[in-house]
Amino acid sequence: KDAQRNRSSSSTKPMFVLHIGPPKTATSAIQCDLTRYRKELYESASVAYLGRIYGHCLKSEDGKEHSFDPKSLIDSCFENGNCKEQDAWKSLESELAYLSAQKKHVILSGESFAKMQVISRNHDDNRKLLYDLVNKYYPGRMRVAIVYRRYYEWLYSHWNSRNKPFVNGNGDDVKYLPTHRNWPSEGGKRCSTFLSYYME
């Protein structure tokens, strides 16, 4: 009964969700929606979005309050050490201190977390550093979200991302570049075999 009561009590407290992607699993689409609706989420659902802000997803009246670039944390802190002296670390801690005091749920989203190297210093690796920081403000209430995508769908998206075969981005009027429309004998791109592409 005590364990049940503890679970029930913790479920009513604000949660911290770390969404780590990985790349090509609709991370950008999720972050775009979180960007677009972050004001409504903050005011109506007590959810603060910390992560990449997409300019084209912003509403005209929106600013960038409570935004945070996870890549800056990884580049300046986790890969170089001395986290607590870095501006990105101080910025994240400041946000967490404020948001936890306001009893806000937090979603920190960044595919960089799925790609970062695990580096150990003084017997604590960078994953534990991040966990300890979050646990300080959201004790026992951190969850990690990872998205799975079927491999044949992921590979197609990855190939498009690497080769940039289109004239513009998404939309109904998307056209292939000449290098992807013409045969190799006409100057078009020669596609790799599955094996050679996979081994790159």
Short mmCIF file of N, CA and C in Angstrom, two decimals, residues 17 26 33 36 42 57 69 89 106 144 156 180 196:
data_model
loop_
_atom_site.label_atom_id
_atom_site.label_comp_id
_atom_site.label_asym_id
_atom_site.label_seq_id
_atom_site.Cartn_x
_atom_site.Cartn_y
_atom_site.Cartn_z
N VAL A 17 10.68 14.97 -19.13
CA VAL A 17 10.79 14.00 -20.23
C VAL A 17 11.94 14.42 -21.13
N ALA A 26 11.21 11.48 -37.15
CA ALA A 26 10.23 12.56 -37.01
C ALA A 26 10.54 13.50 -35.85
N ASP A 33 5.97 20.96 -33.82
CA ASP A 33 4.69 21.08 -33.12
C ASP A 33 4.87 21.61 -31.71
N ARG A 36 5.35 25.27 -32.11
CA ARG A 36 4.11 25.99 -32.48
C ARG A 36 3.14 26.11 -31.31
N TYR A 42 2.29 25.49 -22.21
CA TYR A 42 2.79 26.09 -20.99
C TYR A 42 1.64 26.61 -20.13
N CYS A 57 8.09 27.48 -37.70
CA CYS A 57 6.97 26.91 -36.94
C CYS A 57 6.43 27.89 -35.90
N ASP A 69 19.01 25.22 -26.40
CA ASP A 69 19.59 24.42 -27.47
C ASP A 69 20.41 23.28 -26.87
N TRP A 89 25.33 24.86 -19.39
CA TRP A 89 24.95 24.13 -18.17
C TRP A 89 24.21 25.05 -17.20
N VAL A 106 8.40 19.34 -17.91
CA VAL A 106 9.39 19.78 -18.89
C VAL A 106 9.59 18.70 -19.94
N VAL A 144 12.89 8.93 -20.21
CA VAL A 144 13.56 9.10 -21.50
C VAL A 144 12.66 8.52 -22.59
N TYR A 156 15.21 5.05 -46.16
CA TYR A 156 14.78 5.93 -47.26
C TYR A 156 14.93 7.39 -46.85
N HIS A 180 19.23 13.66 -60.21
CA HIS A 180 18.46 12.50 -59.77
C HIS A 180 17.32 12.17 -60.74
N SER A 196 27.04 -1.09 -50.51
CA SER A 196 28.07 -0.05 -50.45
C SER A 196 27.55 1.16 -49.68
#
